Short mmCIF file of C-alpha atoms in Angstrom, two decimals:
data_model
loop_
_atom_site.label_atom_id
_atom_site.label_comp_id
_atom_site.label_asym_id
_atom_site.label_seq_id
_atom_site.Cartn_x
_atom_site.Cartn_y
_atom_site.Cartn_z
CA MET A 1 0.00 0.00 0.00
CA LEU A 2 2.91 2.35 0.80
CA GLN A 3 4.38 1.83 -2.65
CA MET A 4 0.99 2.62 -4.17
CA LEU A 5 0.75 5.84 -2.16
CA LEU A 6 4.27 6.87 -3.21
CA LYS A 7 3.48 6.08 -6.83
CA ASP A 8 0.30 8.12 -6.49
CA LEU A 9 2.31 11.12 -5.25
CA LYS A 10 4.70 10.78 -8.20
CA LEU A 11 1.92 10.77 -10.79
CA SER A 12 1.52 14.53 -10.52
CA PRO A 13 4.73 16.05 -9.15
CA MET A 14 3.52 19.64 -9.54
CA ARG A 15 0.35 18.90 -7.56
CA THR A 16 2.40 17.14 -4.88
CA PHE A 17 4.85 20.05 -4.71
CA LEU A 18 2.12 22.69 -4.38
CA THR A 19 0.27 20.71 -1.74
CA GLY A 20 3.48 20.11 0.22
CA LEU A 21 4.46 23.75 -0.10
CA SER A 22 1.10 24.84 1.28
CA MET A 23 1.44 22.50 4.25
CA SER A 24 5.07 23.43 4.95
CA ILE A 25 4.22 27.13 4.89
CA GLY A 26 1.50 26.48 7.45
CA ILE A 27 3.81 24.52 9.77
CA ILE A 28 6.74 26.94 9.53
CA ALA A 29 4.43 29.95 9.85
CA ILE A 30 2.96 28.61 13.11
CA ILE A 31 6.42 27.89 14.54
CA LEU A 32 7.74 31.28 13.43
CA SER A 33 4.72 33.10 14.81
CA VAL A 34 5.41 31.53 18.22
CA LEU A 35 9.14 32.29 17.83
CA VAL A 36 8.48 35.93 16.96
CA GLY A 37 6.09 36.19 19.89
CA THR A 38 8.74 34.70 22.20
CA ILE A 39 11.41 37.12 20.96
CA GLY A 40 9.00 40.04 21.24
CA LYS A 41 8.11 39.06 24.79
CA SER A 42 11.79 38.62 25.70
CA TYR A 43 12.62 42.04 24.25
CA MET A 44 9.77 43.74 26.09
CA VAL A 45 10.60 42.05 29.38
CA GLY A 46 14.35 42.60 28.93
CA THR A 47 14.13 46.32 28.21
CA THR A 48 11.69 46.79 31.10
CA GLU A 49 13.99 44.91 33.47
CA GLN A 50 16.89 47.12 32.41
CA LEU A 51 15.11 50.26 33.63
CA GLY A 52 12.70 49.07 36.31
CA GLY A 53 14.19 45.85 37.62
CA ARG A 54 13.12 42.23 37.49
CA ALA A 55 9.67 41.36 38.77
CA PRO A 56 8.91 41.48 41.59
CA THR A 57 11.25 44.19 42.89
CA TYR A 58 10.45 46.42 45.87
CA ARG A 59 12.06 49.71 46.85
CA ILE A 60 12.44 50.29 50.60
CA SER A 61 13.35 53.90 51.42
CA ILE A 62 15.78 54.67 54.27
CA GLN A 63 16.53 57.91 56.10
CA SER A 64 18.91 59.12 58.83
CA ALA A 65 21.45 56.31 58.35
CA ALA A 66 25.16 56.72 59.14
CA PHE A 67 26.50 55.53 55.80
CA THR A 68 29.71 57.51 56.35
CA SER A 69 30.90 55.04 59.02
CA PRO A 70 32.91 52.37 57.15
CA GLN A 71 32.66 49.77 59.91
CA MET A 72 28.91 50.12 60.38
CA PHE A 73 28.34 50.29 56.63
CA GLU A 74 30.25 47.05 56.13
CA LYS A 75 28.13 45.37 58.81
CA LEU A 76 24.95 46.61 57.12
CA LEU A 77 25.96 45.11 53.78
CA LYS A 78 26.61 41.76 55.46
CA ARG A 79 23.25 41.88 57.22
CA LEU A 80 21.35 42.59 54.00
CA THR A 81 21.51 38.98 52.85
CA VAL A 82 18.48 36.78 52.23
CA HIS A 83 18.67 33.37 50.57
CA GLN A 84 15.35 33.76 48.75
CA ALA A 85 15.97 37.31 47.49
CA ASP A 86 18.54 39.51 45.79
CA ILE A 87 19.08 42.70 47.79
CA ALA A 88 21.02 45.72 46.60
CA LEU A 89 21.69 49.00 48.40
CA LEU A 90 21.27 52.22 46.47
CA VAL A 91 22.71 55.53 47.72
CA PRO A 92 21.63 58.87 46.19
CA ASN A 93 23.88 60.69 43.76
CA ASP A 94 26.04 63.43 45.29
CA PRO A 95 25.63 66.59 43.15
CA ASP A 96 28.91 68.05 44.47
CA LEU A 97 31.03 65.31 42.91
CA THR A 98 32.58 65.84 39.48
CA PHE A 99 34.34 63.40 37.19
CA SER A 100 37.07 63.20 34.60
CA THR A 101 39.23 60.44 33.13
CA SER A 102 42.80 59.52 32.30
CA SER A 103 44.76 56.41 31.43
CA SER A 104 46.80 56.47 34.64
CA PRO A 105 45.90 56.66 38.36
CA ILE A 106 48.99 58.79 39.05
CA LEU A 107 48.95 62.30 37.61
CA THR A 108 51.67 64.82 37.01
CA PRO A 109 50.96 68.39 38.16
CA GLU A 110 50.19 69.40 34.57
CA GLU A 111 47.84 66.43 34.03
CA LYS A 112 46.08 67.18 37.30
CA ARG A 113 45.62 70.82 36.31
CA GLN A 114 44.08 69.74 32.99
CA LEU A 115 41.78 67.25 34.67
CA LEU A 116 40.62 69.79 37.23
CA GLY A 117 39.65 72.00 34.32
CA SER A 118 37.72 69.23 32.58
CA LEU A 119 35.72 67.89 35.53
CA ARG A 120 32.02 67.50 34.80
CA SER A 121 28.88 66.14 36.39
CA VAL A 122 27.64 62.70 35.33
CA GLU A 123 24.70 60.52 36.33
CA VAL A 124 26.14 58.13 38.95
CA VAL A 125 24.60 55.09 40.61
CA TYR A 126 26.16 54.28 44.00
CA THR A 127 25.24 50.66 44.58
CA THR A 128 26.37 47.17 45.53
CA ALA A 129 27.27 44.09 43.50
CA ASN A 130 23.74 42.63 43.65
CA TYR A 131 22.43 45.52 41.58
CA ASN A 132 22.91 43.51 38.37
CA ARG A 133 20.76 40.72 39.85
CA VAL A 134 17.93 43.15 40.46
CA PHE A 135 18.28 44.88 37.08
CA ARG A 136 19.08 43.26 33.76
CA LEU A 137 22.49 44.65 32.79
CA PRO A 138 24.03 42.63 29.92
CA LEU A 139 27.81 42.86 30.10
CA LEU A 140 29.42 44.24 26.94
CA SER A 141 33.02 43.92 28.07
CA GLY A 142 35.07 43.59 31.24
CA GLN A 143 33.38 42.53 34.46
CA TRP A 144 30.77 43.67 36.96
CA LEU A 145 31.35 45.01 40.48
CA GLN A 146 32.82 42.51 42.92
CA GLU A 147 30.89 40.94 45.76
CA GLU A 148 30.94 42.66 49.14
CA THR A 149 32.37 39.55 50.81
CA ASP A 150 35.65 40.03 48.96
CA TYR A 151 38.34 42.53 49.83
CA PRO A 152 36.84 45.98 49.13
CA ARG A 153 38.32 48.07 46.34
CA LEU A 154 37.50 51.14 44.34
CA GLU A 155 35.94 50.22 40.99
CA ALA A 156 33.47 51.53 38.47
CA VAL A 157 31.35 50.18 35.63
CA VAL A 158 30.05 52.44 32.88
CA ASN A 159 27.13 52.09 30.51
CA GLN A 160 27.43 52.00 26.74
CA GLN A 161 26.82 55.74 26.37
CA ALA A 162 29.61 56.59 28.82
CA ALA A 163 32.16 54.12 27.43
CA GLU A 164 33.64 56.65 25.02
CA ALA A 165 34.23 59.31 27.67
CA PHE A 166 35.30 56.76 30.32
CA PRO A 167 36.97 53.88 28.41
CA LEU A 168 37.47 50.43 29.84
CA GLY A 169 40.87 50.17 31.54
CA HIS A 170 41.08 53.92 32.20
CA TYR A 171 40.62 55.68 35.52
CA ILE A 172 37.77 57.92 36.59
CA HIS A 173 39.12 60.76 38.73
CA VAL A 174 36.50 61.91 41.20
CA GLY A 175 36.69 65.35 42.75
CA THR A 176 34.55 67.73 44.74
CA ARG A 177 33.71 71.30 43.92
CA ASN A 178 35.47 72.58 47.05
CA SER A 179 38.64 70.46 46.86
CA LEU A 180 41.64 69.99 44.59
CA ASP A 181 42.06 66.32 45.54
CA LEU A 182 41.16 63.67 42.96
CA THR A 183 40.37 60.02 43.73
CA PRO A 184 41.19 57.55 40.92
CA ILE A 185 38.71 54.73 40.33
CA PRO A 186 39.43 52.11 37.62
CA VAL A 187 36.80 51.33 34.99
CA ILE A 188 36.44 47.53 35.01
CA GLY A 189 33.39 46.93 32.80
CA VAL A 190 30.86 48.23 30.30
CA VAL A 191 27.17 47.28 30.46
CA ASN A 192 24.04 47.87 28.43
CA ASP A 193 21.58 49.38 30.91
CA GLY A 194 19.06 50.72 28.38
CA ARG A 195 19.66 54.33 29.39
CA SER A 196 20.11 57.04 26.80
CA GLU A 197 22.34 59.18 29.05
CA PRO A 198 25.93 58.36 30.16
CA SER A 199 25.89 56.68 33.56
CA LEU A 200 28.51 55.39 35.98
CA TYR A 201 28.09 52.58 38.51
CA LEU A 202 30.35 52.91 41.55
CA ASN A 203 30.88 50.18 44.12
CA VAL A 204 29.54 51.79 47.27
CA ALA A 205 31.19 49.12 49.44
CA GLY A 206 34.62 50.11 48.16
CA LEU A 207 33.85 53.82 48.52
CA SER A 208 32.78 53.35 52.13
CA ALA A 209 35.94 51.39 53.02
CA LEU A 210 38.58 53.26 50.98
CA ALA A 211 37.11 56.67 50.12
CA PRO A 212 34.43 57.51 52.71
CA HIS A 213 34.86 61.23 51.96
CA LEU A 214 33.00 60.60 48.69
CA LEU A 215 29.92 59.42 50.60
CA SER A 216 27.88 62.10 52.27
CA ALA A 217 24.33 60.76 51.97
CA GLN A 218 22.32 59.75 55.00
CA SER A 219 19.47 58.27 53.04
CA GLY A 220 19.10 55.58 50.43
CA SER A 221 17.04 52.67 49.20
CA VAL A 222 17.09 48.92 49.54
CA LEU A 223 16.12 47.16 46.32
CA TRP A 224 14.54 43.80 47.15
CA HIS A 225 14.01 41.35 44.29
CA GLU A 226 12.23 38.18 45.36
CA ASN A 227 13.34 35.06 43.50
CA GLY A 228 11.95 32.45 45.85
CA ILE A 229 9.46 32.42 48.70
CA LEU A 230 7.35 35.59 48.72
CA THR A 231 7.36 37.72 51.85
CA SER A 232 4.96 40.40 52.97
CA ASP A 233 5.77 44.11 52.98
CA GLN A 234 5.79 44.08 56.76
CA GLU A 235 8.35 41.27 56.85
CA LYS A 236 10.60 43.20 54.49
CA ILE A 237 10.28 46.37 56.54
CA SER A 238 11.02 44.48 59.78
CA PHE A 239 14.11 42.84 58.30
CA VAL A 240 15.54 46.11 56.97
CA SER A 241 14.67 47.98 60.18
CA ASP A 242 16.42 45.36 62.32
CA SER A 243 19.47 45.47 60.03
CA LEU A 244 19.65 49.25 60.32
CA SER A 245 19.24 49.32 64.10
CA ASP A 246 22.12 46.86 64.53
CA THR A 247 24.49 48.73 62.18
CA THR A 248 24.19 52.23 60.73
CA GLY A 249 20.95 53.27 62.38
CA GLY A 250 18.18 54.93 60.43
CA THR A 251 14.52 54.28 59.78
CA VAL A 252 12.40 52.84 56.99
CA THR A 253 10.03 55.45 55.60
CA ASP A 254 8.32 53.76 52.68
CA ILE A 255 8.01 50.59 50.60
CA GLY A 256 6.59 50.11 47.12
CA ARG A 257 6.99 48.23 43.85
CA ALA A 258 9.94 49.40 41.77
CA ASP A 259 9.51 47.21 38.69
CA SER A 260 7.14 47.93 35.82
CA SER A 261 5.75 44.44 35.26
CA GLU A 262 2.16 45.63 35.61
CA VAL A 263 2.72 48.00 32.69
CA TYR A 264 3.88 45.39 30.20
CA GLU A 265 1.66 42.48 31.33
CA GLY A 266 -1.28 43.88 29.36
CA ALA A 267 0.89 44.47 26.32
CA LEU A 268 2.28 40.93 26.55
CA SER A 269 -1.23 39.47 26.68
CA ALA A 270 -2.23 41.46 23.61
CA LEU A 271 0.96 40.38 21.81
CA GLN A 272 0.39 36.70 22.57
CA LEU A 273 -3.26 36.95 21.51
CA ALA A 274 -2.25 38.60 18.22
CA PHE A 275 0.23 35.83 17.35
CA LEU A 276 -2.24 33.12 18.40
CA THR A 277 -4.87 34.64 16.12
CA THR A 278 -2.32 34.81 13.30
CA ALA A 279 -1.45 31.13 13.75
CA ILE A 280 -5.13 30.12 13.68
CA LEU A 281 -5.75 32.16 10.51
CA LEU A 282 -2.72 30.56 8.86
CA LEU A 283 -4.09 27.15 9.73
CA LEU A 284 -7.51 27.99 8.28
CA VAL A 285 -5.95 29.30 5.08
CA SER A 286 -3.91 26.10 4.80
CA VAL A 287 -7.06 23.96 5.25
CA LEU A 288 -8.96 25.88 2.60
CA GLY A 289 -6.01 25.65 0.23
CA LEU A 290 -5.74 21.90 0.66
CA ILE A 291 -9.47 21.40 0.15
CA ASN A 292 -9.31 23.47 -3.01
CA ILE A 293 -6.28 21.55 -4.31
CA GLY A 294 -7.90 18.23 -3.37
CA LEU A 295 -11.17 18.98 -5.17
CA SER A 296 -9.33 20.29 -8.22
CA THR A 297 -7.13 17.20 -8.28
CA LEU A 298 -10.17 14.97 -7.94
CA GLU A 299 -11.67 16.49 -11.07
CA GLN A 300 -8.45 15.73 -12.94
CA ARG A 301 -8.21 12.18 -11.58
CA SER A 302 -11.89 11.26 -11.76
CA HIS A 303 -11.39 9.13 -14.88
CA GLU A 304 -8.47 7.27 -13.29
CA LEU A 305 -10.42 6.61 -10.09
CA LEU A 306 -13.47 5.44 -12.08
CA ILE A 307 -11.32 2.91 -13.89
CA ARG A 308 -9.99 1.66 -10.54
CA ARG A 309 -13.58 1.23 -9.34
CA ALA A 310 -14.53 -0.55 -12.55
CA LEU A 311 -11.59 -2.95 -12.11
CA GLY A 312 -12.82 -3.94 -8.66
CA ALA A 313 -11.35 -1.38 -6.23
CA SER A 314 -13.58 -0.92 -3.21
CA ARG A 315 -14.92 2.41 -2.06
CA ALA A 316 -12.65 2.25 1.02
CA SER A 317 -9.50 1.60 -1.04
CA VAL A 318 -10.25 4.53 -3.35
CA ALA A 319 -10.95 6.82 -0.39
CA TRP A 320 -7.77 5.66 1.37
CA LEU A 321 -5.76 6.29 -1.80
CA VAL A 322 -6.82 9.91 -1.78
CA LEU A 323 -6.60 10.32 1.99
CA GLY A 324 -3.45 8.25 2.55
CA SER A 325 -1.36 10.11 0.01
CA SER A 326 -2.14 13.39 1.77
CA ILE A 327 -1.22 11.95 5.18
CA LEU A 328 2.02 10.51 3.80
CA LEU A 329 2.82 13.85 2.24
CA ALA A 330 2.10 15.56 5.58
CA VAL A 331 4.65 13.30 7.31
CA PHE A 332 7.39 14.13 4.78
CA VAL A 333 6.57 17.83 4.85
CA SER A 334 6.56 17.90 8.69
CA ILE A 335 10.06 16.40 8.82
CA VAL A 336 11.40 18.94 6.32
CA ALA A 337 9.61 21.84 8.07
CA ILE A 338 11.03 20.83 11.46
CA ILE A 339 14.57 20.70 10.04
CA ILE A 340 14.13 24.16 8.51
CA SER A 341 12.64 25.60 11.72
CA VAL A 342 15.48 24.15 13.84
CA ALA A 343 17.99 25.87 11.55
CA ILE A 344 16.08 29.16 11.80
CA VAL A 345 15.90 29.08 15.61
CA ALA A 346 19.58 28.13 15.88
CA SER A 347 20.54 31.10 13.69
CA VAL A 348 18.65 33.71 15.75
CA PRO A 349 21.49 34.27 18.30
CA LEU A 350 23.80 35.13 15.38
CA PHE A 351 21.69 38.21 14.66
CA LEU A 352 21.43 39.42 18.28
CA PRO A 353 23.90 42.21 19.08
CA VAL A 354 26.42 41.82 21.88
CA GLY A 355 24.84 42.84 25.17
CA SER A 356 21.29 42.51 23.88
CA PRO A 357 18.62 42.31 26.61
CA VAL A 358 16.91 39.59 24.55
CA ASP A 359 17.63 36.04 25.69
CA PRO A 360 18.48 33.61 22.87
CA PRO A 361 15.22 31.72 22.19
CA HIS A 362 14.87 28.03 22.87
CA TYR A 363 13.35 25.78 20.26
CA PRO A 364 9.53 25.88 20.70
CA TYR A 365 8.91 22.14 21.06
CA SER A 366 5.32 22.64 22.17
CA ALA A 367 4.60 24.88 19.19
CA THR A 368 6.22 22.31 16.89
CA THR A 369 4.02 19.57 18.34
CA TYR A 370 0.94 21.72 17.79
CA ALA A 371 2.08 22.64 14.27
CA VAL A 372 2.74 19.03 13.23
CA SER A 373 -0.56 17.95 14.77
CA ALA A 374 -2.25 20.80 12.95
CA ALA A 375 -0.56 19.66 9.71
CA ALA A 376 -1.95 16.16 10.16
CA ILE A 377 -5.41 17.49 10.96
CA THR A 378 -5.13 19.88 8.02
CA ALA A 379 -4.16 17.02 5.71
CA ILE A 380 -7.11 14.96 6.90
CA LEU A 381 -9.61 17.83 6.73
CA GLY A 382 -8.27 18.92 3.36
CA SER A 383 -8.53 15.41 1.92
CA ILE A 384 -11.56 13.92 3.62
CA LEU A 385 -14.07 15.74 1.41
CA PRO A 386 -12.30 14.74 -1.83
CA ALA A 387 -11.90 11.19 -0.44
CA ILE A 388 -15.62 10.92 0.31
CA LYS A 389 -16.47 12.29 -3.11
CA ALA A 390 -14.03 9.83 -4.74
CA SER A 391 -15.55 6.87 -2.89
CA ARG A 392 -18.99 7.74 -4.23
CA LEU A 393 -17.95 7.62 -7.87
CA GLU A 394 -20.01 5.07 -9.79
CA PRO A 395 -18.03 2.53 -11.91
CA ALA A 396 -20.63 2.77 -14.66
CA LEU A 397 -19.48 6.32 -15.39
CA ALA A 398 -16.17 4.92 -16.66
CA LEU A 399 -18.02 3.45 -19.69
CA ARG A 400 -19.12 6.90 -20.92
#
């Protein structure tokens, strides 16, 4: 029977090619629609996590804390550790600090004079190493800030927009408006933070231990990203309050959501619905196309099928000949479509830029299963009407 079905497919190669092409387009289109939806979701989530943090992230505001005490500050950083959460400390930007850059930490009098004349204000984020676990910050080059448990050191990371003014491997010289002293801080990494303005990320643990004169703030924020067991707002406030009372002092004034997940959840639902609707429409178009091709082919093969009936072929064998060839074709087309889709998905990371917030997509196995199942259903639905019509042909018509 298999040889008969293969021979039947070879009788009209153009018809077989067009039918297979229609089915393969349907399968690949469904897989690609899911893939595009996945990439679109990843891009939307990634860019939102760059600016607002991963969901769920809470901002706990602190006031009247003695951040200028290196010993107490170090104890606070050690206390702010929870196994089921990523916690980062954020200290406000000091408007009196100015910045410049050079390739060496040691300056000659002439170089220092030139740097003092080129100092400028820049957006600075004073934070801890866990900041990149709260926010999505793809690393472009170098490395991120070191963990607080290691030996503290002065270090800075810059975003993509600041990399030209503060190159990797150079030193940022930090000064104050009322002093001629400059503190060199090496640039150890470049990240893509999604910001349009140049920004610097300074390790506040190193500043507190080695350059406390650059920290003057008595307020800040604790960024709390839950990645395990959820805790209530009151539990978060109690934990931070206890940590402050045992170390730097200070009080918790407010708590609220810092991420923007609620903003993009509606957009994600609309995006997924749009691609689902597109996939269903593609399936319907494929069904209609196969029915049309099947009926047209039946008109061309009616004389052949009548002769088969006249020679003793049963109604079931004629129907199976029409239906079985479509199912066999669907199997071949599904294999080819899966191979093509695997190659497409594997090539996507090649087109993503370095430091992209989009995660490389995984192969959509569930979508492939649905697409292949849909191809089989499409082949059956597209051939069942022609098969029924073929089985009802009367052998006597072959004598006309």
